[in-house]
Amino acid sequence: YWESVVLPPAGPEGGHVRVGWAAKPAELQAPVGYDQWSYAFRDVAGSKLHKSIREDDYGESFGPGDVIGCAILLNPEGSQKQSTSLGSFIPTPPVPGVVTPEGAGHEEPTQNHIRFFKNGRDQGVAYENIPSRNFFPAVSCYGGGRVRVNFGPEWLFPISCEGSGKPRPVADLKPKPPELIKANIEEIRRWRQDLSRQSSEIDAASETADADTDERIEF
């Protein structure tokens, strides 16, 4: 599991991003979701893409300030049993204060699958029966689009659902020394505070705009 923080675009014309997973044979000179070896979640219309086939409205659209979580479950040798590999979910008690998506109590699919989260909200299973290969986090940016990645172990939006547990971080592929883990945790907590402050500022600006609109309508 890993997170991507969508940043404001670098250029005045705006930008777009795709995030997801890709295997080694994936075409690096093409966007995520271009061929059979990569799977993407797109900012526009919450679309998902695979083999250049786009399916709109899989999930919610997203943009700057949103945090997209990318989860993959892989069973060894394509087994239909739950595994303890990097992508599998580790059963744990629900985390207090974490948003629990609707239907979180349903039985999870045990075959290989990919799912995405927006600000901790489960968007559902995007792809099932994917091949058992080594997959890697993948990002594509267009027109100045930017993201910042977080491979764990601390999360901006921890996910833990009854019956599913929490996923293992991509960071487990190459464990860090304790001092770097501590630094990562402190950095992610700063990010979380920044996101919370930005969200409050956006809400305040929205309330001010609504008040101005009401005033104009009244007069």
mmCIF file with all atom_site columns, N, CA and C in Angstrom, residues 72-89 91 107-113 129 132:
data_model
loop_
_atom_site.group_PDB
_atom_site.id
_atom_site.type_symbol
_atom_site.label_atom_id
_atom_site.label_alt_id
_atom_site.label_comp_id
_atom_site.label_asym_id
_atom_site.label_entity_id
_atom_site.label_seq_id
_atom_site.pdbx_PDB_ins_code
_atom_site.Cartn_x
_atom_site.Cartn_y
_atom_site.Cartn_z
_atom_site.occupancy
_atom_site.B_iso_or_equiv
_atom_site.pdbx_formal_charge
_atom_site.auth_seq_id
_atom_site.auth_comp_id
_atom_site.auth_asym_id
_atom_site.auth_atom_id
_atom_site.pdbx_PDB_model_num
ATOM 1  N N  . ILE A 1 72  ? -2.889  -3.110  -3.208  1.00 0.00 ? 72  ILE A N  1
ATOM 2  C CA . ILE A 1 72  ? -2.869  -4.292  -4.072  1.00 0.00 ? 72  ILE A CA 1
ATOM 3  C C  . ILE A 1 72  ? -2.786  -5.532  -3.191  1.00 0.00 ? 72  ILE A C  1
ATOM 4  N N  . LEU A 1 73  ? -3.558  -6.547  -3.536  1.00 0.00 ? 73  LEU A N  1
ATOM 5  C CA . LEU A 1 73  ? -3.488  -7.826  -2.841  1.00 0.00 ? 73  LEU A CA 1
ATOM 6  C C  . LEU A 1 73  ? -3.027  -8.871  -3.839  1.00 0.00 ? 73  LEU A C  1
ATOM 7  N N  . LEU A 1 74  ? -1.915  -9.518  -3.531  1.00 0.00 ? 74  LEU A N  1
ATOM 8  C CA . LEU A 1 74  ? -1.368  -10.557 -4.398  1.00 0.00 ? 74  LEU A CA 1
ATOM 9  C C  . LEU A 1 74  ? -1.200  -11.842 -3.605  1.00 0.00 ? 74  LEU A C  1
ATOM 10 N N  . ASN A 1 75  ? -1.707  -12.920 -4.137  1.00 0.00 ? 75  ASN A N  1
ATOM 11 C CA . ASN A 1 75  ? -1.564  -14.225 -3.511  1.00 0.00 ? 75  ASN A CA 1
ATOM 12 C C  . ASN A 1 75  ? -0.426  -14.982 -4.183  1.00 0.00 ? 75  ASN A C  1
ATOM 13 N N  . PRO A 1 76  ? 0.383   -15.718 -3.431  1.00 0.00 ? 76  PRO A N  1
ATOM 14 C CA . PRO A 1 76  ? 1.513   -16.435 -4.018  1.00 0.00 ? 76  PRO A CA 1
ATOM 15 C C  . PRO A 1 76  ? 1.061   -17.462 -5.046  1.00 0.00 ? 76  PRO A C  1
ATOM 16 N N  . GLU A 1 77  ? 1.747   -17.459 -6.188  1.00 0.00 ? 77  GLU A N  1
ATOM 17 C CA . GLU A 1 77  ? 1.467   -18.419 -7.264  1.00 0.00 ? 77  GLU A CA 1
ATOM 18 C C  . GLU A 1 77  ? 0.016   -18.357 -7.724  1.00 0.00 ? 77  GLU A C  1
ATOM 19 N N  . GLY A 1 78  ? -0.621  -17.194 -7.539  1.00 0.00 ? 78  GLY A N  1
ATOM 20 C CA . GLY A 1 78  ? -2.001  -17.062 -7.990  1.00 0.00 ? 78  GLY A CA 1
ATOM 21 C C  . GLY A 1 78  ? -2.985  -17.805 -7.120  1.00 0.00 ? 78  GLY A C  1
ATOM 22 N N  . SER A 1 79  ? -2.566  -18.206 -5.914  1.00 0.00 ? 79  SER A N  1
ATOM 23 C CA . SER A 1 79  ? -3.442  -18.951 -5.016  1.00 0.00 ? 79  SER A CA 1
ATOM 24 C C  . SER A 1 79  ? -4.675  -18.146 -4.673  1.00 0.00 ? 79  SER A C  1
ATOM 25 N N  . GLN A 1 80  ? -5.780  -18.824 -4.394  1.00 0.00 ? 80  GLN A N  1
ATOM 26 C CA . GLN A 1 80  ? -7.013  -18.159 -4.016  1.00 0.00 ? 80  GLN A CA 1
ATOM 27 C C  . GLN A 1 80  ? -7.120  -17.979 -2.507  1.00 0.00 ? 80  GLN A C  1
ATOM 28 N N  . LYS A 1 81  ? -6.051  -18.326 -1.771  1.00 0.00 ? 81  LYS A N  1
ATOM 29 C CA . LYS A 1 81  ? -6.068  -18.158 -0.327  1.00 0.00 ? 81  LYS A CA 1
ATOM 30 C C  . LYS A 1 81  ? -5.427  -16.830 0.040   1.00 0.00 ? 81  LYS A C  1
ATOM 31 N N  . GLN A 1 82  ? -5.857  -16.266 1.166   1.00 0.00 ? 82  GLN A N  1
ATOM 32 C CA . GLN A 1 82  ? -5.259  -15.025 1.625   1.00 0.00 ? 82  GLN A CA 1
ATOM 33 C C  . GLN A 1 82  ? -3.785  -15.255 1.914   1.00 0.00 ? 82  GLN A C  1
ATOM 34 N N  . SER A 1 83  ? -2.943  -14.327 1.493   1.00 0.00 ? 83  SER A N  1
ATOM 35 C CA . SER A 1 83  ? -1.512  -14.478 1.710   1.00 0.00 ? 83  SER A CA 1
ATOM 36 C C  . SER A 1 83  ? -1.025  -13.469 2.728   1.00 0.00 ? 83  SER A C  1
ATOM 37 N N  . THR A 1 84  ? 0.246   -13.588 3.086   1.00 0.00 ? 84  THR A N  1
ATOM 38 C CA . THR A 1 84  ? 0.871   -12.596 3.960   1.00 0.00 ? 84  THR A CA 1
ATOM 39 C C  . THR A 1 84  ? 1.930   -11.838 3.174   1.00 0.00 ? 84  THR A C  1
ATOM 40 N N  . SER A 1 85  ? 1.754   -11.757 1.846   1.00 0.00 ? 85  SER A N  1
ATOM 41 C CA . SER A 1 85  ? 2.699   -11.032 1.010   1.00 0.00 ? 85  SER A CA 1
ATOM 42 C C  . SER A 1 85  ? 2.520   -9.536  1.206   1.00 0.00 ? 85  SER A C  1
ATOM 43 N N  . LEU A 1 86  ? 3.363   -8.759  0.538   1.00 0.00 ? 86  LEU A N  1
ATOM 44 C CA . LEU A 1 86  ? 3.353   -7.309  0.709   1.00 0.00 ? 86  LEU A CA 1
ATOM 45 C C  . LEU A 1 86  ? 1.978   -6.714  0.514   1.00 0.00 ? 86  LEU A C  1
ATOM 46 N N  . GLY A 1 87  ? 1.263   -7.183  -0.496  1.00 0.00 ? 87  GLY A N  1
ATOM 47 C CA . GLY A 1 87  ? 0.002   -6.543  -0.823  1.00 0.00 ? 87  GLY A CA 1
ATOM 48 C C  . GLY A 1 87  ? -1.178  -7.016  -0.014  1.00 0.00 ? 87  GLY A C  1
ATOM 49 N N  . SER A 1 88  ? -1.031  -8.038  0.784   1.00 0.00 ? 88  SER A N  1
ATOM 50 C CA . SER A 1 88  ? -2.188  -8.578  1.488   1.00 0.00 ? 88  SER A CA 1
ATOM 51 C C  . SER A 1 88  ? -2.585  -7.696  2.656   1.00 0.00 ? 88  SER A C  1
ATOM 52 N N  . PHE A 1 89  ? -3.841  -7.844  3.084   1.00 0.00 ? 89  PHE A N  1
ATOM 53 C CA . PHE A 1 89  ? -4.329  -7.101  4.228   1.00 0.00 ? 89  PHE A CA 1
ATOM 54 C C  . PHE A 1 89  ? -4.073  -7.892  5.499   1.00 0.00 ? 89  PHE A C  1
ATOM 55 N N  . PRO A 1 91  ? -5.192  -8.555  9.196   1.00 0.00 ? 91  PRO A N  1
ATOM 56 C CA . PRO A 1 91  ? -6.331  -8.284  10.077  1.00 0.00 ? 91  PRO A CA 1
ATOM 57 C C  . PRO A 1 91  ? -5.906  -7.543  11.339  1.00 0.00 ? 91  PRO A C  1
ATOM 58 N N  . GLU A 1 107 ? -17.632 -9.440  2.713   1.00 0.00 ? 107 GLU A N  1
ATOM 59 C CA . GLU A 1 107 ? -16.506 -10.351 2.562   1.00 0.00 ? 107 GLU A CA 1
ATOM 60 C C  . GLU A 1 107 ? -15.583 -9.862  1.459   1.00 0.00 ? 107 GLU A C  1
ATOM 61 N N  . GLU A 1 108 ? -14.301 -9.790  1.756   1.00 0.00 ? 108 GLU A N  1
ATOM 62 C CA . GLU A 1 108 ? -13.341 -9.289  0.789   1.00 0.00 ? 108 GLU A CA 1
ATOM 63 C C  . GLU A 1 108 ? -13.031 -10.346 -0.271  1.00 0.00 ? 108 GLU A C  1
ATOM 64 N N  . PRO A 1 109 ? -12.814 -9.920  -1.526  1.00 0.00 ? 109 PRO A N  1
ATOM 65 C CA . PRO A 1 109 ? -12.409 -10.882 -2.544  1.00 0.00 ? 109 PRO A CA 1
ATOM 66 C C  . PRO A 1 109 ? -11.030 -11.433 -2.202  1.00 0.00 ? 109 PRO A C  1
ATOM 67 N N  . THR A 1 110 ? -10.834 -12.732 -2.382  1.00 0.00 ? 110 THR A N  1
ATOM 68 C CA . THR A 1 110 ? -9.561  -13.341 -2.017  1.00 0.00 ? 110 THR A CA 1
ATOM 69 C C  . THR A 1 110 ? -8.621  -13.455 -3.208  1.00 0.00 ? 110 THR A C  1
ATOM 70 N N  . GLN A 1 111 ? -9.122  -13.269 -4.444  1.00 0.00 ? 111 GLN A N  1
ATOM 71 C CA . GLN A 1 111 ? -8.237  -13.332 -5.590  1.00 0.00 ? 111 GLN A CA 1
ATOM 72 C C  . GLN A 1 111 ? -7.433  -12.041 -5.694  1.00 0.00 ? 111 GLN A C  1
ATOM 73 N N  . ASN A 1 112 ? -6.407  -12.066 -6.537  1.00 0.00 ? 112 ASN A N  1
ATOM 74 C CA . ASN A 1 112 ? -5.592  -10.874 -6.731  1.00 0.00 ? 112 ASN A CA 1
ATOM 75 C C  . ASN A 1 112 ? -6.475  -9.696  -7.133  1.00 0.00 ? 112 ASN A C  1
ATOM 76 N N  . HIS A 1 113 ? -6.295  -8.564  -6.464  1.00 0.00 ? 113 HIS A N  1
ATOM 77 C CA . HIS A 1 113 ? -7.079  -7.395  -6.852  1.00 0.00 ? 113 HIS A CA 1
ATOM 78 C C  . HIS A 1 113 ? -6.401  -6.097  -6.433  1.00 0.00 ? 113 HIS A C  1
ATOM 79 N N  . ASN A 1 129 ? -8.543  -10.439 -10.398 1.00 0.00 ? 129 ASN A N  1
ATOM 80 C CA . ASN A 1 129 ? -7.873  -11.499 -11.164 1.00 0.00 ? 129 ASN A CA 1
ATOM 81 C C  . ASN A 1 129 ? -6.673  -10.983 -11.948 1.00 0.00 ? 129 ASN A C  1
ATOM 82 N N  . SER A 1 132 ? -0.213  -12.703 -11.132 1.00 0.00 ? 132 SER A N  1
ATOM 83 C CA . SER A 1 132 ? 0.704   -12.708 -9.989  1.00 0.00 ? 132 SER A CA 1
ATOM 84 C C  . SER A 1 132 ? 2.107   -12.370 -10.475 1.00 0.00 ? 132 SER A C  1
#
